[in-house]
Amino acid sequence: MSLSLNASKKPVALITGANVGIGRVTAVQLAKQGYQLFLAGRSAERTQPVIDEIRAITGQADCATFLPLQLDDLVSVRQCADMFLVTGQPLHLLINNAGLAGAKGVTRQGFELAFGVNHLGHFLLTHLLLPRLKESAGSRVVTVASRAHMLARRGIPWETLQRPTASMTGVPEYAVSKLANILFSLQLSKETQGTGVSTYSLHPGVVDTEVWREVPRWLRPVMKWRGMLTPEEGAKTTLHCALQAPVTQSGLYFDKCQPKTPSKFALDAMAAKQLWDASMNWVYQSEQT
Ligand SMILES: NC(=O)c1ccc[n+]([C@@H]2O[C@H](COP(=O)([O-])OP(=O)(O)OC[C@H]3O[C@@H](n4cnc5c(N)ncnc54)[C@H](OP(=O)(O)O)[C@@H]3O)[C@@H](O)[C@H]2O)c1
């Protein structure tokens, strides 16, 4: 892969999981707004159609670049961050969009799969890119969470995070991972106060995408109820947080392009700090694996 070493004059965005669904629409819309894009995902082949679409819109060959990223492997997350950092590009926008629901198991480093992919992989990616985000002041981190965090009725169940997915549906674990997304964004807003970096989490709506492909077949009609949003509609709140939300709203959770009060567990500043500290320990312990 050839990556440019020249600093771009365009604003630069890195999006995870942009080959399909909400991430794909977000990437295309940002390209229309003049962003230089890095699309981080599992498959170059499956990301190529998005890159082709962006090239056709912008008429520029180098406006979108694929970066390999497997969020279920912290080694891959480090490699992805390194590949971006060596380009020398600034980073104005990081969108932690990728996510899975209903898949079961553990990550390569032994974390419950939804927690490891949806939270911990993005935690490490953000932490590694934070110096570059700070250098590119006025930058933003947008994390796609979910209203499903409200189903995490015990808060973060610490004792389960380093075990395989225990539930039959994977939905309780998904809810915990999405609660972790909101707590992460809340604590990140504190860690970045005064640095020129702002941070937002959001619920995109209930959107007709492939996110529920792994939940048991009998549960899918419940998830895929009529009246779901299109991915175009589902990308609106991400784009609002990326492009319009005031920096004074850093750390807040959004729904329908407005700040929204999340569950009481997602407002727990002590849990947010505890999760941040634990995540730091986990990702740096994992350097030995
Ligand atoms: N759709 C909804 O109703 C809804 C509601 C609330 C929140 N959300 C959130 O919205 C975000 C986007 O989801 P979506 O609805 O657009 O779903 P989607 O179409 O299934 O897209 C999910 C993306 O995440 C990527 N991904 C999954 N596991 C990964 C891993 N281990 N490493 C790297 N990338 C991985 C997928 O890559 P592959 O193509 O390689 O699998 C895909 O690009 C997710 O965070 C989801 O939790 C969605």
Short mmCIF file of C-alpha atoms and ligand atoms in Angstrom, two decimals:
data_model
loop_
_atom_site.label_atom_id
_atom_site.label_comp_id
_atom_site.label_asym_id
_atom_site.label_seq_id
_atom_site.Cartn_x
_atom_site.Cartn_y
_atom_site.Cartn_z
CA MET A 1 0.00 0.00 0.00
CA SER A 2 1.38 3.44 -0.83
CA LEU A 3 0.57 6.12 1.69
CA SER A 4 1.31 9.79 1.17
CA LEU A 5 3.87 11.36 3.52
CA ASN A 6 2.72 14.86 2.65
CA ALA A 7 0.50 16.64 5.11
CA SER A 8 -2.91 17.09 3.50
CA LYS A 9 -4.46 20.53 3.13
CA LYS A 10 -7.93 19.00 3.39
CA PRO A 11 -9.46 18.08 6.73
CA VAL A 12 -8.67 14.44 7.46
CA ALA A 13 -11.06 11.85 8.91
CA LEU A 14 -10.50 8.23 9.94
CA ILE A 15 -13.64 6.06 10.17
CA THR A 16 -13.88 2.49 11.37
CA GLY A 17 -16.31 0.07 9.70
CA ALA A 18 -17.01 2.26 6.67
CA ASN A 19 -17.52 -0.54 4.12
CA VAL A 20 -21.24 -0.93 4.87
CA GLY A 21 -24.17 0.56 6.77
CA ILE A 22 -24.00 3.81 8.70
CA GLY A 23 -20.21 4.05 8.33
CA ARG A 24 -20.37 3.87 4.55
CA VAL A 25 -22.91 6.70 4.32
CA THR A 26 -20.90 8.76 6.83
CA ALA A 27 -17.74 8.34 4.75
CA VAL A 28 -19.45 9.33 1.50
CA GLN A 29 -21.04 12.40 3.10
CA LEU A 30 -17.71 13.50 4.60
CA ALA A 31 -16.04 13.10 1.20
CA LYS A 32 -18.71 15.41 -0.23
CA GLN A 33 -17.78 17.91 2.50
CA GLY A 34 -14.17 17.85 1.29
CA TYR A 35 -12.60 15.44 3.80
CA GLN A 36 -9.61 13.25 3.02
CA LEU A 37 -10.64 9.82 4.31
CA PHE A 38 -8.99 6.82 5.88
CA LEU A 39 -11.36 3.86 5.97
CA ALA A 40 -10.30 1.31 8.58
CA GLY A 41 -11.82 -2.13 8.31
CA ARG A 42 -11.42 -5.86 7.97
CA SER A 43 -11.48 -6.21 4.20
CA ALA A 44 -9.81 -4.15 1.49
CA GLU A 45 -11.93 -5.95 -1.07
CA ARG A 46 -15.21 -5.06 0.64
CA THR A 47 -14.10 -1.45 1.19
CA GLN A 48 -13.07 -0.91 -2.44
CA PRO A 49 -16.64 -0.15 -3.67
CA VAL A 50 -16.87 2.73 -1.15
CA ILE A 51 -13.48 4.04 -2.24
CA ASP A 52 -14.61 3.84 -5.87
CA GLU A 53 -17.81 5.72 -5.02
CA ILE A 54 -15.84 8.44 -3.21
CA ARG A 55 -13.38 8.73 -6.11
CA ALA A 56 -16.27 9.09 -8.55
CA ILE A 57 -17.83 11.85 -6.40
CA THR A 58 -14.65 13.82 -5.80
CA GLY A 59 -12.83 13.08 -9.05
CA GLN A 60 -9.65 12.52 -7.00
CA ALA A 61 -7.74 9.24 -6.85
CA ASP A 62 -6.13 9.82 -3.44
CA CYS A 63 -9.17 11.04 -1.49
CA ALA A 64 -9.81 7.73 0.32
CA THR A 65 -7.37 5.13 1.64
CA PHE A 66 -8.04 1.71 3.15
CA LEU A 67 -6.35 0.80 6.46
CA PRO A 68 -6.52 -2.82 7.69
CA LEU A 69 -8.11 -3.05 11.14
CA GLN A 70 -9.43 -5.97 13.18
CA LEU A 71 -10.85 -4.53 16.34
CA ASP A 72 -10.91 -7.98 17.97
CA ASP A 73 -7.10 -8.01 17.98
CA LEU A 74 -5.20 -5.25 19.78
CA VAL A 75 -2.07 -6.06 17.74
CA SER A 76 -4.02 -5.17 14.60
CA VAL A 77 -5.30 -1.98 16.27
CA ARG A 78 -1.71 -0.91 16.97
CA GLN A 79 -0.69 -1.68 13.39
CA CYS A 80 -3.61 0.34 12.06
CA ALA A 81 -2.70 3.36 14.23
CA ASP A 82 0.96 3.07 13.16
CA MET A 83 -0.01 2.93 9.48
CA PHE A 84 -1.99 6.12 9.88
CA LEU A 85 0.63 7.92 11.98
CA VAL A 86 3.45 7.27 9.49
CA THR A 87 1.51 9.06 6.77
CA GLY A 88 2.26 12.30 8.63
CA GLN A 89 -1.32 13.42 8.03
CA PRO A 90 -3.16 15.51 10.61
CA LEU A 91 -6.30 13.99 12.09
CA HIS A 92 -9.31 16.25 12.47
CA LEU A 93 -11.98 13.62 12.92
CA LEU A 94 -11.94 10.10 14.31
CA ILE A 95 -15.23 8.22 14.00
CA ASN A 96 -15.43 5.07 16.09
CA ASN A 97 -18.28 3.55 14.11
CA ALA A 98 -17.59 -0.18 13.66
CA GLY A 99 -19.56 -2.52 15.84
CA LEU A 100 -21.01 -5.97 16.14
CA ALA A 101 -24.06 -7.34 17.91
CA GLY A 102 -25.00 -10.90 18.70
CA ALA A 103 -21.63 -12.47 17.85
CA LYS A 104 -20.23 -14.62 20.65
CA GLY A 105 -16.79 -15.49 21.92
CA VAL A 106 -13.65 -13.66 22.97
CA THR A 107 -11.17 -11.38 21.27
CA ARG A 108 -7.62 -12.49 20.58
CA GLN A 109 -6.58 -11.07 23.97
CA GLY A 110 -9.44 -12.83 25.78
CA PHE A 111 -12.06 -10.08 26.20
CA GLU A 112 -15.78 -10.70 25.73
CA LEU A 113 -16.27 -10.19 22.00
CA ALA A 114 -18.73 -7.24 21.93
CA PHE A 115 -16.88 -5.44 24.72
CA GLY A 116 -13.52 -6.09 23.06
CA VAL A 117 -14.55 -4.95 19.56
CA ASN A 118 -17.01 -2.18 20.32
CA HIS A 119 -15.18 -0.64 23.28
CA LEU A 120 -11.63 -1.85 23.90
CA GLY A 121 -10.39 -1.86 20.30
CA HIS A 122 -11.72 1.66 19.82
CA PHE A 123 -10.30 2.74 23.18
CA LEU A 124 -6.79 1.72 22.10
CA LEU A 125 -7.17 3.18 18.61
CA THR A 126 -8.28 6.52 20.06
CA HIS A 127 -5.53 6.53 22.68
CA LEU A 128 -2.84 5.88 20.07
CA LEU A 129 -4.21 8.59 17.77
CA LEU A 130 -4.78 11.14 20.55
CA PRO A 131 -1.41 12.92 20.17
CA ARG A 132 -2.17 13.48 16.47
CA LEU A 133 -5.71 14.64 17.28
CA LYS A 134 -4.26 17.12 19.77
CA GLU A 135 -1.78 18.41 17.16
CA SER A 136 -4.75 18.95 14.83
CA ALA A 137 -6.60 21.16 17.31
CA GLY A 138 -10.29 21.70 16.64
CA SER A 139 -10.46 17.94 16.16
CA ARG A 140 -13.25 15.60 17.22
CA VAL A 141 -13.80 12.02 18.30
CA VAL A 142 -17.27 10.66 17.55
CA THR A 143 -18.25 7.27 18.99
CA VAL A 144 -21.33 5.48 17.70
CA ALA A 145 -23.00 4.02 20.79
CA SER A 146 -26.66 2.96 21.02
CA ARG A 147 -29.86 3.41 22.96
CA ALA A 148 -29.39 -0.30 23.68
CA HIS A 149 -27.00 0.82 26.46
CA MET A 150 -30.17 1.26 28.53
CA LEU A 151 -30.49 -2.53 28.64
CA ALA A 152 -27.31 -2.71 30.74
CA ARG A 153 -29.28 -2.55 33.95
CA ARG A 154 -26.41 -3.41 36.30
CA GLY A 155 -23.95 -0.98 34.81
CA ILE A 156 -20.59 -2.49 33.81
CA PRO A 157 -20.44 -6.14 35.00
CA TRP A 158 -16.69 -6.09 35.60
CA GLU A 159 -16.40 -9.79 36.42
CA THR A 160 -17.68 -10.84 32.96
CA LEU A 161 -15.48 -8.71 30.70
CA GLN A 162 -12.67 -11.24 30.38
CA ARG A 163 -14.90 -14.24 29.73
CA PRO A 164 -16.65 -15.53 26.60
CA THR A 165 -20.11 -14.13 25.80
CA ALA A 166 -22.48 -15.85 28.22
CA SER A 167 -25.96 -14.98 26.94
CA MET A 168 -27.77 -16.85 24.18
CA THR A 169 -28.53 -13.73 22.14
CA GLY A 170 -25.44 -11.61 22.78
CA VAL A 171 -27.78 -8.66 23.36
CA PRO A 172 -26.91 -8.11 27.06
CA GLU A 173 -23.20 -8.02 26.17
CA TYR A 174 -23.91 -5.62 23.28
CA ALA A 175 -25.75 -3.34 25.72
CA VAL A 176 -22.74 -3.32 28.07
CA SER A 177 -20.37 -2.54 25.18
CA LYS A 178 -22.54 0.42 24.17
CA LEU A 179 -22.68 1.65 27.76
CA ALA A 180 -18.88 1.46 27.69
CA ASN A 181 -18.87 3.61 24.50
CA ILE A 182 -20.77 6.39 26.29
CA LEU A 183 -18.65 6.20 29.46
CA PHE A 184 -15.51 6.25 27.31
CA SER A 185 -16.64 9.40 25.49
CA LEU A 186 -17.55 11.06 28.78
CA GLN A 187 -14.13 10.36 30.31
CA LEU A 188 -12.35 11.29 27.05
CA SER A 189 -13.97 14.73 27.23
CA LYS A 190 -12.34 15.17 30.64
CA GLU A 191 -8.95 13.83 29.53
CA THR A 192 -8.95 16.21 26.53
CA GLN A 193 -10.28 19.32 28.25
CA GLY A 194 -8.37 22.38 27.02
CA THR A 195 -6.51 20.45 24.30
CA GLY A 196 -8.68 21.44 21.32
CA VAL A 197 -10.18 17.94 21.04
CA SER A 198 -13.91 17.45 21.60
CA THR A 199 -15.78 14.19 21.85
CA TYR A 200 -19.35 12.97 21.35
CA SER A 201 -21.26 9.69 21.59
CA LEU A 202 -24.59 8.97 19.97
CA HIS A 203 -27.50 6.71 19.16
CA PRO A 204 -28.00 6.62 15.36
CA GLY A 205 -31.62 5.42 15.54
CA VAL A 206 -32.80 1.92 14.70
CA VAL A 207 -31.27 1.53 11.28
CA ASP A 208 -31.73 -1.08 8.56
CA THR A 209 -28.17 -2.42 8.33
CA GLU A 210 -26.38 -5.74 8.75
CA VAL A 211 -25.56 -5.15 12.41
CA TRP A 212 -28.02 -7.79 13.64
CA ARG A 213 -26.84 -10.54 11.28
CA GLU A 214 -25.37 -12.59 14.15
CA VAL A 215 -28.32 -12.56 16.55
CA PRO A 216 -30.37 -15.79 16.60
CA ARG A 217 -32.78 -16.06 13.66
CA TRP A 218 -35.88 -16.02 15.91
CA LEU A 219 -34.87 -12.67 17.41
CA ARG A 220 -34.26 -10.85 14.10
CA PRO A 221 -37.89 -9.84 13.41
CA VAL A 222 -37.90 -8.15 16.83
CA MET A 223 -34.78 -6.22 15.87
CA LYS A 224 -35.82 -5.53 12.30
CA TRP A 225 -39.20 -3.96 12.99
CA ARG A 226 -40.97 -1.96 10.34
CA GLY A 227 -40.20 1.71 10.17
CA MET A 228 -36.45 1.37 10.56
CA LEU A 229 -34.33 4.27 9.37
CA THR A 230 -32.35 4.03 6.17
CA PRO A 231 -28.54 4.16 6.59
CA GLU A 232 -28.72 7.70 5.12
CA GLU A 233 -31.09 8.74 7.93
CA GLY A 234 -29.04 6.74 10.44
CA ALA A 235 -25.85 8.65 9.61
CA LYS A 236 -27.39 12.04 10.42
CA THR A 237 -26.55 12.16 14.12
CA THR A 238 -22.98 10.97 13.48
CA LEU A 239 -22.59 13.75 10.91
CA HIS A 240 -24.14 16.29 13.27
CA CYS A 241 -21.61 15.37 15.98
CA ALA A 242 -18.77 15.37 13.44
CA LEU A 243 -19.56 18.67 11.78
CA GLN A 244 -21.94 20.79 13.83
CA ALA A 245 -22.28 19.99 17.52
CA PRO A 246 -20.80 22.85 19.59
CA VAL A 247 -17.55 22.10 21.43
CA THR A 248 -19.34 23.18 24.61
CA GLN A 249 -21.33 19.93 24.24
CA SER A 250 -18.16 17.80 24.35
CA GLY A 251 -18.72 14.61 26.37
CA LEU A 252 -22.48 14.50 25.78
CA TYR A 253 -24.57 11.70 24.30
CA PHE A 254 -26.72 12.56 21.27
CA ASP A 255 -29.91 11.18 19.75
CA LYS A 256 -31.74 12.70 16.76
CA CYS A 257 -28.99 15.34 16.43
CA GLN A 258 -29.56 16.65 19.96
CA PRO A 259 -28.02 16.01 23.36
CA LYS A 260 -30.02 13.37 25.21
CA THR A 261 -29.78 12.16 28.79
CA PRO A 262 -28.51 8.56 28.75
CA SER A 263 -29.09 5.96 31.48
CA LYS A 264 -27.97 6.72 35.03
CA PHE A 265 -25.11 4.24 34.59
CA ALA A 266 -23.88 6.20 31.54
CA LEU A 267 -23.73 9.38 33.65
CA ASP A 268 -21.63 7.78 36.39
CA ALA A 269 -18.38 9.75 36.36
CA MET A 270 -16.67 7.30 38.74
CA ALA A 271 -17.52 4.34 36.50
CA ALA A 272 -16.24 6.31 33.50
CA LYS A 273 -12.89 6.89 35.23
CA GLN A 274 -12.75 3.29 36.43
CA LEU A 275 -13.39 2.03 32.90
CA TRP A 276 -10.73 4.37 31.49
CA ASP A 277 -8.12 3.21 34.00
CA ALA A 278 -8.99 -0.47 33.56
CA SER A 279 -8.91 -0.12 29.77
CA MET A 280 -5.46 1.50 29.95
CA ASN A 281 -4.19 -1.41 32.04
CA TRP A 282 -5.72 -3.99 29.71
CA VAL A 283 -4.41 -2.49 26.47
CA TYR A 284 -0.90 -2.01 27.81
CA GLN A 285 -0.82 -5.45 29.48
CA SER A 286 -1.77 -6.86 26.09
CA GLU A 287 1.50 -5.59 24.60
CA GLN A 288 3.09 -8.67 26.10
CA THR A 289 0.68 -11.05 24.28
N1 LIG B 1 -28.18 -0.44 12.93
C1 LIG B 1 -28.71 -0.05 14.08
O1 LIG B 1 -29.93 -0.11 14.28
C2 LIG B 1 -27.84 0.50 15.16
C3 LIG B 1 -28.45 0.99 16.33
C4 LIG B 1 -27.65 1.53 17.32
C5 LIG B 1 -26.28 1.57 17.17
N2 LIG B 1 -25.71 1.07 16.03
C6 LIG B 1 -24.24 1.13 15.91
O2 LIG B 1 -23.90 1.72 14.68
C7 LIG B 1 -22.58 1.31 14.33
C8 LIG B 1 -22.55 0.93 12.85
O3 LIG B 1 -23.33 -0.23 12.69
P1 LIG B 1 -24.24 -0.52 11.41
O4 LIG B 1 -25.63 -0.55 11.89
O5 LIG B 1 -23.85 0.34 10.28
O6 LIG B 1 -23.83 -2.06 11.16
P2 LIG B 1 -23.08 -2.85 9.99
O7 LIG B 1 -23.68 -2.48 8.68
O8 LIG B 1 -23.09 -4.27 10.41
O9 LIG B 1 -21.61 -2.27 10.05
C9 LIG B 1 -20.75 -2.63 11.10
C10 LIG B 1 -19.31 -2.37 10.68
O10 LIG B 1 -18.46 -2.77 11.76
C11 LIG B 1 -17.42 -3.57 11.22
N3 LIG B 1 -16.87 -4.54 12.18
C12 LIG B 1 -17.53 -5.50 12.87
N4 LIG B 1 -16.66 -6.22 13.59
C13 LIG B 1 -15.42 -5.71 13.36
C14 LIG B 1 -14.11 -6.04 13.80
N5 LIG B 1 -13.87 -7.07 14.63
N6 LIG B 1 -13.08 -5.29 13.36
C15 LIG B 1 -13.28 -4.27 12.51
N7 LIG B 1 -14.49 -3.92 12.05
C16 LIG B 1 -15.55 -4.63 12.46
C17 LIG B 1 -18.09 -4.31 10.06
O11 LIG B 1 -17.10 -4.86 9.21
P3 LIG B 1 -17.39 -6.18 8.31
O12 LIG B 1 -18.19 -5.71 7.14
O13 LIG B 1 -16.02 -6.66 7.98
O14 LIG B 1 -18.15 -7.13 9.19
C18 LIG B 1 -18.88 -3.17 9.45
O15 LIG B 1 -18.05 -2.39 8.64
C19 LIG B 1 -22.21 0.17 15.27
O16 LIG B 1 -21.35 0.65 16.27
C20 LIG B 1 -23.56 -0.22 15.88
O17 LIG B 1 -23.41 -0.78 17.16
C21 LIG B 1 -26.46 0.54 15.02
#
